[in-house]
C-alpha positions as a Markdown table, in Angstrom:
| # | Residue | x | y | z |
|---|---|---|---|---|
| 1 | Met | 0.0 | 0.0 | 0.0 |
| 2 | Thr | 1.2 | 3.5 | -0.7 |
| 3 | Gln | 1.4 | 6.1 | 1.9 |
| 4 | Thr | -1.6 | 8.0 | 0.6 |
| 5 | Ser | -3.9 | 4.9 | 0.4 |
| 6 | Leu | -2.8 | 4.0 | 4.0 |
| 7 | Gln | -3.7 | 7.5 | 5.2 |
| 8 | Asn | -7.1 | 7.3 | 3.4 |
| 9 | Ala | -7.8 | 3.8 | 5.0 |
| 10 | Asn | -6.9 | 5.2 | 8.5 |
| 11 | Ala | -9.2 | 8.2 | 8.0 |
| 12 | Ala | -12.0 | 6.0 | 6.8 |
| 13 | Ala | -11.6 | 3.7 | 9.8 |
| 14 | Ser | -11.6 | 6.7 | 12.2 |
| 15 | Asp | -14.9 | 7.9 | 10.7 |
| 16 | Ile | -16.7 | 4.8 | 11.7 |
| 17 | Glu | -19.5 | 5.6 | 14.1 |
| 18 | Arg | -18.8 | 4.4 | 17.7 |
| 19 | Pro | -21.9 | 3.3 | 19.6 |
| 20 | Thr | -22.4 | 5.9 | 22.4 |
| 21 | Lys | -24.9 | 4.0 | 24.5 |
| 22 | Gln | -22.9 | 0.8 | 24.4 |
| 23 | Ala | -19.7 | 2.6 | 25.3 |
| 24 | Met | -21.3 | 4.4 | 28.2 |
| 25 | Ile | -22.8 | 1.2 | 29.6 |
| 26 | Arg | -19.4 | -0.6 | 29.3 |
| 27 | Gly | -17.7 | 2.3 | 31.0 |
| 28 | Ala | -20.3 | 2.4 | 33.8 |
| 29 | Leu | -19.7 | -1.3 | 34.4 |
| 30 | Gly | -16.0 | -0.5 | 34.7 |
| 31 | Arg | -15.0 | -2.1 | 31.4 |
| 32 | Cys | -13.1 | -0.8 | 28.4 |
| 33 | Pro | -15.5 | 1.2 | 26.2 |
| 34 | Ser | -13.9 | -0.3 | 23.1 |
| 35 | Cys | -13.9 | -4.0 | 23.7 |
| 36 | Gly | -16.0 | -4.3 | 26.9 |
| 37 | Glu | -13.7 | -6.9 | 28.4 |
| 38 | Gly | -10.7 | -5.2 | 29.9 |
| 39 | Arg | -10.9 | -3.3 | 33.2 |
| 40 | Leu | -11.3 | 0.4 | 32.9 |
| 41 | Phe | -10.0 | 1.2 | 36.4 |
| 42 | Lys | -6.9 | -0.1 | 38.1 |
| 43 | Gly | -8.1 | 1.4 | 41.4 |
| 44 | Tyr | -11.3 | 2.9 | 42.8 |
| 45 | Leu | -11.1 | 5.9 | 40.4 |
| 46 | Lys | -7.7 | 5.5 | 38.8 |
| 47 | Val | -8.1 | 4.9 | 35.1 |
| 48 | Ala | -5.8 | 2.4 | 33.5 |
| 49 | Glu | -3.3 | 3.7 | 30.9 |
| 50 | Gln | -4.6 | 1.2 | 28.3 |
| 51 | Cys | -7.0 | -1.7 | 28.1 |
| 52 | Pro | -5.2 | -5.0 | 29.1 |
| 53 | Lys | -7.3 | -6.9 | 26.5 |
| 54 | Cys | -7.5 | -4.8 | 23.3 |
| 55 | Gly | -4.7 | -2.2 | 24.0 |
| 56 | Glu | -7.0 | 0.8 | 23.6 |
| 57 | Ala | -5.3 | 3.9 | 25.1 |
| 58 | Leu | -7.4 | 5.2 | 28.0 |
| 59 | His | -4.9 | 7.8 | 29.3 |
| 60 | His | -6.7 | 10.5 | 27.2 |
| 61 | Gln | -9.7 | 10.7 | 29.4 |
| 62 | Arg | -10.5 | 14.1 | 30.9 |
| 63 | Ala | -13.4 | 13.4 | 33.3 |
| 64 | Asp | -12.0 | 15.8 | 35.8 |
| 65 | Asp | -14.7 | 17.1 | 38.2 |
| 66 | Gly | -17.7 | 16.1 | 36.0 |
| 67 | Pro | -18.4 | 12.8 | 37.7 |
| 68 | Ala | -18.2 | 14.4 | 41.2 |
| 69 | Tyr | -20.6 | 17.2 | 40.1 |
| 70 | Leu | -23.1 | 14.7 | 38.7 |
| 71 | Thr | -22.9 | 12.4 | 41.7 |
| 72 | Ile | -23.6 | 15.3 | 44.1 |
| 73 | Leu | -26.5 | 16.4 | 41.8 |
| 74 | Leu | -28.0 | 13.0 | 41.7 |
| 75 | Val | -27.6 | 12.2 | 45.4 |
| 76 | Ser | -29.0 | 15.5 | 46.5 |
| 77 | His | -32.0 | 15.2 | 44.1 |
| 78 | Leu | -32.7 | 11.7 | 45.3 |
| 79 | Gly | -32.2 | 12.5 | 49.0 |
| 80 | Ala | -34.1 | 15.7 | 49.4 |
| 81 | Pro | -37.6 | 14.3 | 48.6 |
| 82 | Leu | -36.9 | 11.3 | 50.7 |
| 83 | Leu | -35.8 | 13.4 | 53.6 |
| 84 | Leu | -38.9 | 15.5 | 53.3 |
| 85 | Ala | -41.2 | 12.5 | 53.0 |
| 86 | Ser | -39.7 | 10.7 | 55.9 |
| 87 | Tyr | -39.9 | 13.7 | 58.1 |
| 88 | Ile | -43.6 | 14.3 | 57.3 |
| 89 | Ala | -44.5 | 10.6 | 57.7 |
| 90 | Trp | -42.6 | 9.7 | 60.8 |
| 91 | Arg | -41.2 | 12.9 | 62.5 |
| 92 | Pro | -37.9 | 11.2 | 63.5 |
| 93 | Ser | -35.4 | 13.1 | 65.7 |
| 94 | Ala | -32.8 | 15.4 | 64.2 |
| 95 | Ile | -29.9 | 13.1 | 65.1 |
| 96 | Thr | -31.7 | 10.1 | 63.5 |
| 97 | Met | -32.2 | 12.0 | 60.3 |
| 98 | Ile | -28.6 | 13.3 | 60.2 |
| 99 | Leu | -27.2 | 9.8 | 60.8 |
| 100 | Ala | -29.6 | 8.0 | 58.4 |
| 101 | Phe | -29.4 | 10.5 | 55.5 |
| 102 | Gly | -25.7 | 11.3 | 56.1 |
| 103 | Leu | -24.8 | 7.7 | 55.9 |
| 104 | Gly | -27.1 | 7.1 | 52.9 |
| 105 | Ala | -25.6 | 10.0 | 51.0 |
| 106 | Ile | -22.1 | 8.8 | 51.6 |
| 107 | Val | -22.8 | 5.2 | 50.6 |
| 108 | Leu | -24.8 | 6.3 | 47.5 |
| 109 | Ser | -22.0 | 8.7 | 46.5 |
| 110 | Leu | -19.4 | 6.0 | 46.8 |
| 111 | Leu | -21.5 | 3.6 | 44.7 |
| 112 | Leu | -22.3 | 6.2 | 42.0 |
| 113 | Leu | -19.0 | 8.0 | 41.5 |
| 114 | Pro | -17.0 | 5.2 | 39.7 |
| 115 | Arg | -20.0 | 4.3 | 37.5 |
| 116 | Ile | -20.6 | 7.9 | 36.5 |
| 117 | Lys | -16.9 | 8.4 | 35.8 |
| 118 | Gly | -16.8 | 5.2 | 33.7 |
| 119 | Gly | -19.9 | 6.4 | 31.7 |
| 120 | Met | -18.3 | 9.8 | 31.1 |
| 121 | Ile | -15.1 | 8.1 | 29.8 |
| 122 | Gly | -17.3 | 5.9 | 27.6 |
| 123 | Leu | -19.0 | 9.0 | 26.2 |
| 124 | Gln | -15.6 | 10.6 | 25.5 |
| 125 | Trp | -14.3 | 7.5 | 23.7 |
| 126 | Ala | -17.5 | 7.2 | 21.6 |
| 127 | Arg | -17.5 | 10.8 | 20.6 |
| 128 | Arg | -13.7 | 10.8 | 20.0 |
| 129 | Met | -13.1 | 13.6 | 22.5 |
| 130 | His | -9.8 | 14.6 | 24.2 |
| 131 | Gly | -7.5 | 12.4 | 22.1 |
| 132 | Phe | -9.7 | 9.4 | 21.6 |
| 133 | Gly | -10.2 | 10.3 | 18.0 |
| 134 | Arg | -8.1 | 10.3 | 14.9 |
| 135 | Asp | -5.7 | 12.9 | 16.3 |
| 136 | Ala | -4.7 | 10.6 | 19.1 |
| 137 | Glu | -1.0 | 10.8 | 20.0 |
| 138 | Pro | 0.9 | 7.7 | 21.2 |
| 139 | Ala | 0.9 | 6.8 | 24.9 |
| 140 | Asn | 4.7 | 7.0 | 25.0 |
| 141 | Ala | 4.9 | 10.6 | 23.5 |
């Protein structure tokens, strides 16, 4: 193959639509958005440099504060109506409400945070954002 035809083949391959929903679900499950088999995280929130199964570079991800913001948004919007409803229904003491809803908010936040971060990384991969696209630079660079 000539250099020009190789570049055209690479450009055509990079224009193939990546399934956004599937990538976000794979990411939310903690799997590589590309193959769905390799682990996305090597720790609680630490993203692996690349997929151990397919070799997809994952170091491009730029989730930053987005997952934390969405987690707080979801937990507070789920907790506030429950807090109001339980107060109206049972009138528990203040300390009971603080302990119950404080613990609930912490547990729910810890459960949601890695799933939301994985989903955001899947979205970035599917939409070719932040280096996941055709302008990707090598991991060693």
